[in-house]
Tab-separated table of C-alpha atoms and ligand atoms in Angstrom:
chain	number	residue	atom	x	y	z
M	20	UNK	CA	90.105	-42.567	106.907
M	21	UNK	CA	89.005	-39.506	105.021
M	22	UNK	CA	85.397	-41.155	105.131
M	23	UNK	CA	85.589	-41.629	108.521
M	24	UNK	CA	86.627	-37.917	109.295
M	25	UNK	CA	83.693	-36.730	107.138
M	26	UNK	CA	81.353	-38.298	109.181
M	27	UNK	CA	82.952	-36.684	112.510
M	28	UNK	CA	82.417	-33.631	111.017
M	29	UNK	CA	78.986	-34.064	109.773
M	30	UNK	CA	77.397	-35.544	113.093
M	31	UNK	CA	79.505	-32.619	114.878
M	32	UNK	CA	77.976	-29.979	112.805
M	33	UNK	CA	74.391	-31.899	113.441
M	34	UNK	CA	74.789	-31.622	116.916
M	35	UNK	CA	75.698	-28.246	117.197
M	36	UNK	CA	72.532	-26.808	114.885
M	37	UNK	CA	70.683	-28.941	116.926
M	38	UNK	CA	72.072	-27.724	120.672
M	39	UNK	CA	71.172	-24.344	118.483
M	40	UNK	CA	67.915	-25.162	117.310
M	41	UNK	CA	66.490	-26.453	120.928
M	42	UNK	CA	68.297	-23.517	122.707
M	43	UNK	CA	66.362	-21.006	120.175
M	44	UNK	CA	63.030	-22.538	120.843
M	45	UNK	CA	63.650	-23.384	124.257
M	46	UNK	CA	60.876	-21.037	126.333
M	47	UNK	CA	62.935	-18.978	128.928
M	48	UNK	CA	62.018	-16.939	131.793
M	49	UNK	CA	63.286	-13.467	132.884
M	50	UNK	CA	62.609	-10.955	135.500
M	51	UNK	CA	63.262	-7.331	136.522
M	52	UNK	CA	62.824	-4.641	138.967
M	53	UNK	CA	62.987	-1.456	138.482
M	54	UNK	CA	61.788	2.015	139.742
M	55	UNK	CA	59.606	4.434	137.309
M	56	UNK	CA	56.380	6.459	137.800
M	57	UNK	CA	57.448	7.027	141.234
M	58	UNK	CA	56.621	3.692	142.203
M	59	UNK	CA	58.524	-0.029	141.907
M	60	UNK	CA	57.494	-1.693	139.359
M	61	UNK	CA	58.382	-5.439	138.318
M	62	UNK	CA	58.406	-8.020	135.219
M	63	UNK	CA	58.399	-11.726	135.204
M	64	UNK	CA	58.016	-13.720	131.764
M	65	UNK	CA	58.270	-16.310	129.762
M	66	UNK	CA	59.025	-17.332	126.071
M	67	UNK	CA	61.233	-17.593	123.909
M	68	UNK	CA	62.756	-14.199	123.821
M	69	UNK	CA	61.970	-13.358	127.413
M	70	UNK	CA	65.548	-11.282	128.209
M	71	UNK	CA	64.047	-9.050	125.335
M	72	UNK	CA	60.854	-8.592	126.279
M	73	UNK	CA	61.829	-7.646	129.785
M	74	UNK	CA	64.242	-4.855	128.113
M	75	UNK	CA	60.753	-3.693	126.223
M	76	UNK	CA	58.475	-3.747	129.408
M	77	UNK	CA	61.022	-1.479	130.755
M	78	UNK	CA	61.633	0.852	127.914
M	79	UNK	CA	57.803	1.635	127.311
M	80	UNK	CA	57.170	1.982	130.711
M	81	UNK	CA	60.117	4.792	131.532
M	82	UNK	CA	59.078	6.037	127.797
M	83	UNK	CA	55.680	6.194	128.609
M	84	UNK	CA	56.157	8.337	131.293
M	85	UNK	CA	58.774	11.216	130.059
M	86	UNK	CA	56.914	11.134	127.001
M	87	UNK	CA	53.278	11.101	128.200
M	88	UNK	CA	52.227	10.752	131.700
M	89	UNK	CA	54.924	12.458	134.377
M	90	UNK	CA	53.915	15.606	136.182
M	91	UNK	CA	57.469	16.772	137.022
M	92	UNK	CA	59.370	15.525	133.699
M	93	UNK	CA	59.541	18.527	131.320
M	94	UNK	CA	59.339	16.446	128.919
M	95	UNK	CA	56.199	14.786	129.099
M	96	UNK	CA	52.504	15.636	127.591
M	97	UNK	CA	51.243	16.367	130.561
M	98	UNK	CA	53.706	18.583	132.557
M	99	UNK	CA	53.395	20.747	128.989
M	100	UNK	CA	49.500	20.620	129.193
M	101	UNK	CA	49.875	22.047	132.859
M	102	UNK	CA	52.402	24.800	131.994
M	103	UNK	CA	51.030	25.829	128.464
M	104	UNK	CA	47.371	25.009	128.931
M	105	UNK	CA	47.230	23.020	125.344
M	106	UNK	CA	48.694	20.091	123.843
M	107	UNK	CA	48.505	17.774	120.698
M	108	UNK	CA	47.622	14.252	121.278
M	109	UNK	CA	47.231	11.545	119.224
M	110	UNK	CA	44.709	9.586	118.779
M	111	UNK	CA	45.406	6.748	121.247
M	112	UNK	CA	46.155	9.203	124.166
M	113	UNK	CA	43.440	11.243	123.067
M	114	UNK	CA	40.906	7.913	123.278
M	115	UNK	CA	42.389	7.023	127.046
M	116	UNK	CA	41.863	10.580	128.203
M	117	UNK	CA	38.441	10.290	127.116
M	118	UNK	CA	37.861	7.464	128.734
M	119	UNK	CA	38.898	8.985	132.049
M	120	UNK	CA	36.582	11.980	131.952
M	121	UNK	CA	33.768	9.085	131.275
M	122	UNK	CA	34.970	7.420	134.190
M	123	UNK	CA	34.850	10.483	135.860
M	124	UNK	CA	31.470	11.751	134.266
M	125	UNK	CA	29.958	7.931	135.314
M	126	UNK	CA	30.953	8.480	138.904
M	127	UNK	CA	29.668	12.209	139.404
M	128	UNK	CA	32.745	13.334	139.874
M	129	UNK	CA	34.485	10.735	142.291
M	130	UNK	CA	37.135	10.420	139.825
M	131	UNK	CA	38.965	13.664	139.452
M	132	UNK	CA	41.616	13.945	137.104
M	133	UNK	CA	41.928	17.552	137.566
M	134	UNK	CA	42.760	17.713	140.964
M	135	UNK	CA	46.397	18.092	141.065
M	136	UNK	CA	46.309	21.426	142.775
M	137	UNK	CA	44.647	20.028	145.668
M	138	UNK	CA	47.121	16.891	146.197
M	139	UNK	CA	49.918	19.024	145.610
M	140	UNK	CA	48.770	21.052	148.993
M	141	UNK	CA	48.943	17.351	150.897
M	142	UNK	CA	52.198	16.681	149.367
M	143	UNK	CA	51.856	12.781	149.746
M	144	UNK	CA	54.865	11.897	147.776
M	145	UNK	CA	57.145	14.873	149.879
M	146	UNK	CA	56.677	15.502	153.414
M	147	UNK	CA	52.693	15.550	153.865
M	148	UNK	CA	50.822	17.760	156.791
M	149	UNK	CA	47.271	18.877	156.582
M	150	UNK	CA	46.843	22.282	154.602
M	151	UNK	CA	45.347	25.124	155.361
M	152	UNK	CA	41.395	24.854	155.288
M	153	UNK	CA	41.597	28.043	152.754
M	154	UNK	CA	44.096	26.982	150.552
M	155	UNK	CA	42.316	23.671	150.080
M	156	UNK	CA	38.969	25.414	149.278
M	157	UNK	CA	40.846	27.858	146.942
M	158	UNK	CA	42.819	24.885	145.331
M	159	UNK	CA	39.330	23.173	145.375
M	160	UNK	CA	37.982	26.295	142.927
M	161	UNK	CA	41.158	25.405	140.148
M	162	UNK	CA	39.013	21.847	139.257
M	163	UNK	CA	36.897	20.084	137.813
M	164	UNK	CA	36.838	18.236	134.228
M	165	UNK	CA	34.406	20.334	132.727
M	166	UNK	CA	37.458	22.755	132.699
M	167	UNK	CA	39.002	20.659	130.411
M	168	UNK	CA	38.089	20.344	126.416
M	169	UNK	CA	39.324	17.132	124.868
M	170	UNK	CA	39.479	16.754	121.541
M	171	UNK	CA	40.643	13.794	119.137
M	172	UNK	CA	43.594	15.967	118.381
M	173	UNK	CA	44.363	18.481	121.016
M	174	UNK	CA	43.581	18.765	125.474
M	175	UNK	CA	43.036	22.434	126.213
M	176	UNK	CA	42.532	23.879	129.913
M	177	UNK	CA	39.815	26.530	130.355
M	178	UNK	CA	41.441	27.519	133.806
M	179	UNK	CA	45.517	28.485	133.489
M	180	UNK	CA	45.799	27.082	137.517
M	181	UNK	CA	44.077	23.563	136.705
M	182	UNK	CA	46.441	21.162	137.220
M	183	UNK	CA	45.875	17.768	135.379
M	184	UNK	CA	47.423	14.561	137.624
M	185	UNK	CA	46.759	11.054	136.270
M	186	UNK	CA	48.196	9.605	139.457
M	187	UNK	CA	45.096	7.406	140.111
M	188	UNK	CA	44.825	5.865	136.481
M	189	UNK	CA	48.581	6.064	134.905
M	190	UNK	CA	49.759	2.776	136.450
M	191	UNK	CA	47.059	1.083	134.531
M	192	UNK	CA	47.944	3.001	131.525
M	193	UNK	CA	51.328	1.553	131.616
M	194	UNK	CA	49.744	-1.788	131.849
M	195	UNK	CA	47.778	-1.705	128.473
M	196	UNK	CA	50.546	-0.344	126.923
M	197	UNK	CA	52.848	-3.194	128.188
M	198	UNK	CA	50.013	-5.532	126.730
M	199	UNK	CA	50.185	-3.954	123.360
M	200	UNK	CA	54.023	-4.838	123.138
M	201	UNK	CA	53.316	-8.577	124.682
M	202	UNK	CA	50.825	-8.671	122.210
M	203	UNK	CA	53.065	-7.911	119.080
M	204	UNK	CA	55.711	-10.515	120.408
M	205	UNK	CA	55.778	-14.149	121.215
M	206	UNK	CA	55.254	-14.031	124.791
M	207	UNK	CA	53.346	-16.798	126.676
M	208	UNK	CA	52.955	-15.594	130.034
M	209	UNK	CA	53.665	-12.436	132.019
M	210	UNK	CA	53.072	-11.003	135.457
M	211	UNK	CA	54.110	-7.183	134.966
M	212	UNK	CA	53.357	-5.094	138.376
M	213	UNK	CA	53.605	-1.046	138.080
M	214	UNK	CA	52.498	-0.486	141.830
M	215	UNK	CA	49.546	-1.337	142.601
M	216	UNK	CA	48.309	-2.527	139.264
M	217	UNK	CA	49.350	-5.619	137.874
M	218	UNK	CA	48.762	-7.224	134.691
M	219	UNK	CA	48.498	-10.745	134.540
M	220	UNK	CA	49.188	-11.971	130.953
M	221	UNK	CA	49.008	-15.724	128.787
M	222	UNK	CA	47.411	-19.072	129.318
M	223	UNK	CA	46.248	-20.549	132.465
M	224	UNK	CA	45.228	-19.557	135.826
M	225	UNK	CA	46.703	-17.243	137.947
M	226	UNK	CA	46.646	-16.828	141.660
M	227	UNK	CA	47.226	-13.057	143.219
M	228	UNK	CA	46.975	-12.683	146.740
M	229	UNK	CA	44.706	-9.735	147.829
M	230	UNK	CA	46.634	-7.623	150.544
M	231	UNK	CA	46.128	-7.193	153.807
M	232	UNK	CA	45.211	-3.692	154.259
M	233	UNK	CA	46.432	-3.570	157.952
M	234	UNK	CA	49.402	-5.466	157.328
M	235	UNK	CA	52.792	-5.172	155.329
M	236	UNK	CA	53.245	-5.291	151.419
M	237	UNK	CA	53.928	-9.507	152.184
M	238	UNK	CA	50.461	-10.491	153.596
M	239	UNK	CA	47.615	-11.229	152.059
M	240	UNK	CA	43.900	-12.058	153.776
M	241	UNK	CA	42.409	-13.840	150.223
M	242	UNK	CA	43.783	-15.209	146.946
M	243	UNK	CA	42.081	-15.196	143.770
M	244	UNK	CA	42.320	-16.815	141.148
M	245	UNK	CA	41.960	-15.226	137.482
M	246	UNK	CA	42.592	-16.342	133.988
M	247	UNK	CA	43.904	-13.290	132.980
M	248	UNK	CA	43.877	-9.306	132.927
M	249	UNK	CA	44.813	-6.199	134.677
M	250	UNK	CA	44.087	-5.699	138.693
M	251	UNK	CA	44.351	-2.575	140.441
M	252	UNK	CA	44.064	-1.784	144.275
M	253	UNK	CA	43.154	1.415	146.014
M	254	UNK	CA	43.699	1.473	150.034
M	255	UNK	CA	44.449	3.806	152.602
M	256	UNK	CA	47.534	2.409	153.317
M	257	UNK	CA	49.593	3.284	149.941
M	258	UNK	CA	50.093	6.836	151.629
M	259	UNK	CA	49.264	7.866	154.536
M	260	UNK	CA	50.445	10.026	157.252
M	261	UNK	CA	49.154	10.310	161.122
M	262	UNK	CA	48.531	14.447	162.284
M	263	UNK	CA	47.005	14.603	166.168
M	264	UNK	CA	45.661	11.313	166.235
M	265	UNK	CA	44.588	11.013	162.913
M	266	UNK	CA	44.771	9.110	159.797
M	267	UNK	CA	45.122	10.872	156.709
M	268	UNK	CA	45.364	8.935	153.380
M	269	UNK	CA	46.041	9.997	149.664
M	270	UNK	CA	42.392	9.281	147.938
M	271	UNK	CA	40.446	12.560	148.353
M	272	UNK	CA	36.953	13.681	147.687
M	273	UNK	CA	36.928	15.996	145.590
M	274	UNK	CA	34.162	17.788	146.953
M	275	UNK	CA	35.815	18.384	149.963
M	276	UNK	CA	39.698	18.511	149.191
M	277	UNK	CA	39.861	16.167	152.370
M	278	UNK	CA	40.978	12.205	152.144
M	279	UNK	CA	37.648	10.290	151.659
M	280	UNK	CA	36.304	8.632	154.869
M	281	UNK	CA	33.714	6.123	154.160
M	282	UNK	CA	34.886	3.118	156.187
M	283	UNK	CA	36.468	1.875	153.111
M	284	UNK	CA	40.038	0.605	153.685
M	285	UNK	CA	40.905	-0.950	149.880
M	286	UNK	CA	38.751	-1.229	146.813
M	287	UNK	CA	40.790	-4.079	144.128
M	288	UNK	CA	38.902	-3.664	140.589
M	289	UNK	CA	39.672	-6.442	138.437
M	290	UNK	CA	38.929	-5.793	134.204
M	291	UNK	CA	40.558	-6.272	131.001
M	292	UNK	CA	41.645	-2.703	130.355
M	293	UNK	CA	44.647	-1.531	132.839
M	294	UNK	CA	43.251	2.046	132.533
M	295	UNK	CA	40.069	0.961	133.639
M	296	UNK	CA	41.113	-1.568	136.363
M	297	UNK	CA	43.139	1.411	138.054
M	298	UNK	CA	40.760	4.483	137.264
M	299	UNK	CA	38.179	2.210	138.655
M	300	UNK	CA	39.691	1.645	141.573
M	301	UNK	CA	40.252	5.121	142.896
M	302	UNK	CA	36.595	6.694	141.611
M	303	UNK	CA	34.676	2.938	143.341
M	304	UNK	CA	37.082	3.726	146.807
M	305	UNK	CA	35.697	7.510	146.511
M	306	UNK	CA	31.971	6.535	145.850
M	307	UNK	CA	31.864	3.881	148.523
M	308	UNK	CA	30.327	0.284	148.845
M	309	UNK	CA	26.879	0.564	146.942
M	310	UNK	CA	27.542	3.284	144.330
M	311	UNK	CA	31.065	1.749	143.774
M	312	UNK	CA	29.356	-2.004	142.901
M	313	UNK	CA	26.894	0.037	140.355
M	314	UNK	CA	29.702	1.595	138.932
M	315	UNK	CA	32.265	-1.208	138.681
M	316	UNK	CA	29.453	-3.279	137.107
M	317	UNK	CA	28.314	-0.425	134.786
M	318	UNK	CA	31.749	-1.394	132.636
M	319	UNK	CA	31.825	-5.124	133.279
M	320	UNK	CA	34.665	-4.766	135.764
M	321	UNK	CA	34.743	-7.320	138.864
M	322	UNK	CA	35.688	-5.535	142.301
M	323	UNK	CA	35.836	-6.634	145.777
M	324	UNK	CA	35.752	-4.000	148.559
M	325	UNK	CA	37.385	-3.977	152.286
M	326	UNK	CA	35.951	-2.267	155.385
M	327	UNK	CA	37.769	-1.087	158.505
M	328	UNK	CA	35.607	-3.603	160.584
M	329	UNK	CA	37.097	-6.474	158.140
M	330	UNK	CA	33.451	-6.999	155.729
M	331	UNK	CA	34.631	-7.759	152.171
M	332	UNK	CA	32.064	-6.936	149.896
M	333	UNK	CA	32.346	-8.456	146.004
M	334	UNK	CA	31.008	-7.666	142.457
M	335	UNK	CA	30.897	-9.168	139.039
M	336	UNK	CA	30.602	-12.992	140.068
M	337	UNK	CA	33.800	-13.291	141.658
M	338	UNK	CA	32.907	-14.546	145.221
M	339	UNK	CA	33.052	-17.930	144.165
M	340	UNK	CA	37.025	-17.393	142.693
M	341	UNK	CA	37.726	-15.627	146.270
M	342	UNK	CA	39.093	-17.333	149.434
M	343	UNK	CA	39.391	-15.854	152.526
M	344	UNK	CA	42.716	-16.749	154.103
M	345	UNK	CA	42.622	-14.786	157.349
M	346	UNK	CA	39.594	-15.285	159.828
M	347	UNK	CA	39.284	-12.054	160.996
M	348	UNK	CA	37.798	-11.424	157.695
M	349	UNK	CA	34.401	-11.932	156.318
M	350	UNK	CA	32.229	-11.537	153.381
M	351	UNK	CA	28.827	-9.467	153.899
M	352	UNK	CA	25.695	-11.124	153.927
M	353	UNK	CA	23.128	-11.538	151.088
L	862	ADP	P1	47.939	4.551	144.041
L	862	ADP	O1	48.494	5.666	143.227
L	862	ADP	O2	48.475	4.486	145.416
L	862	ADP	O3	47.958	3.236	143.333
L	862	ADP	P2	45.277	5.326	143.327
L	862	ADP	O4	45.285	4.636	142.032
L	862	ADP	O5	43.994	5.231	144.094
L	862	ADP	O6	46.410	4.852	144.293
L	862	ADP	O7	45.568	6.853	143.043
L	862	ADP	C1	45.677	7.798	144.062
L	862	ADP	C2	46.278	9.059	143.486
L	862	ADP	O8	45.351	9.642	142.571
L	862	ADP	C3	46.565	10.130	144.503
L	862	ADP	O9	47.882	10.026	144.979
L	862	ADP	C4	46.317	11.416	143.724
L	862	ADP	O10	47.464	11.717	142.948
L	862	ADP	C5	45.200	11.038	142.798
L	862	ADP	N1	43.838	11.222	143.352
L	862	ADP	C6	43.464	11.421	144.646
L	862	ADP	N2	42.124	11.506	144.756
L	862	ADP	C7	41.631	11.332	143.503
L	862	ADP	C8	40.298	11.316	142.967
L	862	ADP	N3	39.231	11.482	143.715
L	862	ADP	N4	40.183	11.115	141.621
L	862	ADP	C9	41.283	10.941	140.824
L	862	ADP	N5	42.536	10.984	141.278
L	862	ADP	C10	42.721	11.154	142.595
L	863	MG	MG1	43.748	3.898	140.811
């Protein structure tokens, strides 16, 4: 009998390390949503230790931006660089802020990182109305990223009213920063959205739909399909407001302090690098069709580009992973 009880016990104990075993290397998914950077952002991802990894996307994201990239937390790099004028950086912040005032440098000044003091005037994310012609043009004088000396160690402002805002790139920031942490981990496959940058993550193909810039956050006029990396989309319609008749939108030229108008509607820039895919974005919306393609190409980055009259224009071989979904649409000729 005592044999017999032995047993019992033995093939119990087998089963349960086993019911242990398979449940530890079972892959699981897990999701989130959340709201940081003054946008919604969500996480969906698998593996094996997928309810972690979503606590991790989440931290470094609402880390990232008290500690780095906020304009309003008093906390952050940046809100001190406005007030103070200098700040310490190390070297990984100090490599992506470089990389933005090459962005900017590459697109002759499309991409403006040091126009805070004119977006303020619009007040986009408050109750916008068009400023006063004067205030933008004095605004307009308080720019420019020559004004700003960056260093490997330190950011210093030449002019005490420049007012640094990496609205346009920070959600790809996020991104690469997200990466680094999937990368560290045993991940498999992630789709981690931080507005209007996503980052699409692991083996396999993905399909994104590519929205519809007349339409509602839900439709779509293409899908693409991508193996991988970050994608980033600049339109019109992210924040707008209408003022006697007309349309004003949140991407401005910073030659003129006004919202660009170039028949543009969305530009989606498609690259490895988050930073890049959303810096991209914003400086190949402000330079238009033809000096946006040069540009996009310039760092290897794949873009497709929207008109108001419905033409979608493509870079960087990626026609052929496009497809239209709405017939109203239409790719240029040639
Ligand atoms: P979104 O933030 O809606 O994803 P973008 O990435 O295009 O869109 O960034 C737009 C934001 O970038 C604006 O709200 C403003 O804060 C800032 N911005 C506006 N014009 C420019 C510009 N020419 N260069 C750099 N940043 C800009
Ligand atoms: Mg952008």
């Amino acid at each position: 009998m005592k044999k017999i009880g032995a047993i019992i016990v033995a093939v119990s104990v087998s089963i349960l390390v086993f019911l242990l075993v398979y449940d530890a290397v079972q892959i699981k998914t897990a999701t989130t949503e959340f709201f940081s950077m003054n946008t919604f952002i969500s996480a969906k991802v698998e593996g094996i230790n997928a309810a972690e990894d979503i606590k991790e996307i989440k931290s470094t994201v609402e880390e990232l931006d008290t500690r780095l990239l906020s304009r309003t937390a008093d906390t952050s790099l940046i809100f001190k660089l406005n007030q103070n004028g200098e700040i310490t950086v190390d070297p990984e912040f100090a490599a992506q802020l470089a990389l933005l005032a090459d962005v900017s440098k590459q697109s002759g000044g499309a991409f403006d990182f040091t126009l805070g003091a004119v977006s303020d005037l619009w007040n986009f994310g408050g109750t916008p109305a068009v400023p006063e012609k004067k205030k933008i043009a004095d605004a307009l004088l308080h720019s420019g990223i020559e004004k700003l000396e960056i260093s490997e160690t330190s950011v210093k402002k030449s002019d005490g009213s420049l007012t640094v805002d990496l609205g346009a790139s920070g959600k790809g920031i996020a991104l690469d920063y997200v990466k680094s942490y999937l990368d560290s981990g045993r991940c498999e496959k992630a789709v981690v959205s931080v507005g209007g940058s996503v980052l699409l993550y692991g083996k396999g193909e993905f399909s994104v739909g590519i929205r519809n810039p007349f339409g509602d956050s839900s439709s779509s006029i293409a899908t693409l399909k991508l193996k991988g990396g970050c994608i980033s989309t600049s339109g019109t319609y992210e924040q707008s407001f209408e003022e006697n008749g007309k349309l004003y939108h949140h991407i401005l030229n910073p030659e003129t302090g006004y919202p660009v108008e170039n028949g543009l509607v969305s530009v989606t820039v498609i690259s490895e690098s988050g930073l890049l895919s959303d810096a991209l974005s914003t400086a190949c919306f402000v330079l238009g069709t033809e000096d946006g393609i040069k540009l996009a190409e310039s760092y290897g980055a794949q873009a497709i580009f929207i008109t108001a009259d419905k033409t979608v224009y493509t870079c960087g071989s990626i026609e052929n992973s496009l497809k239209l979904t709405d017939s109203d649409y239409s790719f240029a000729e040639g």
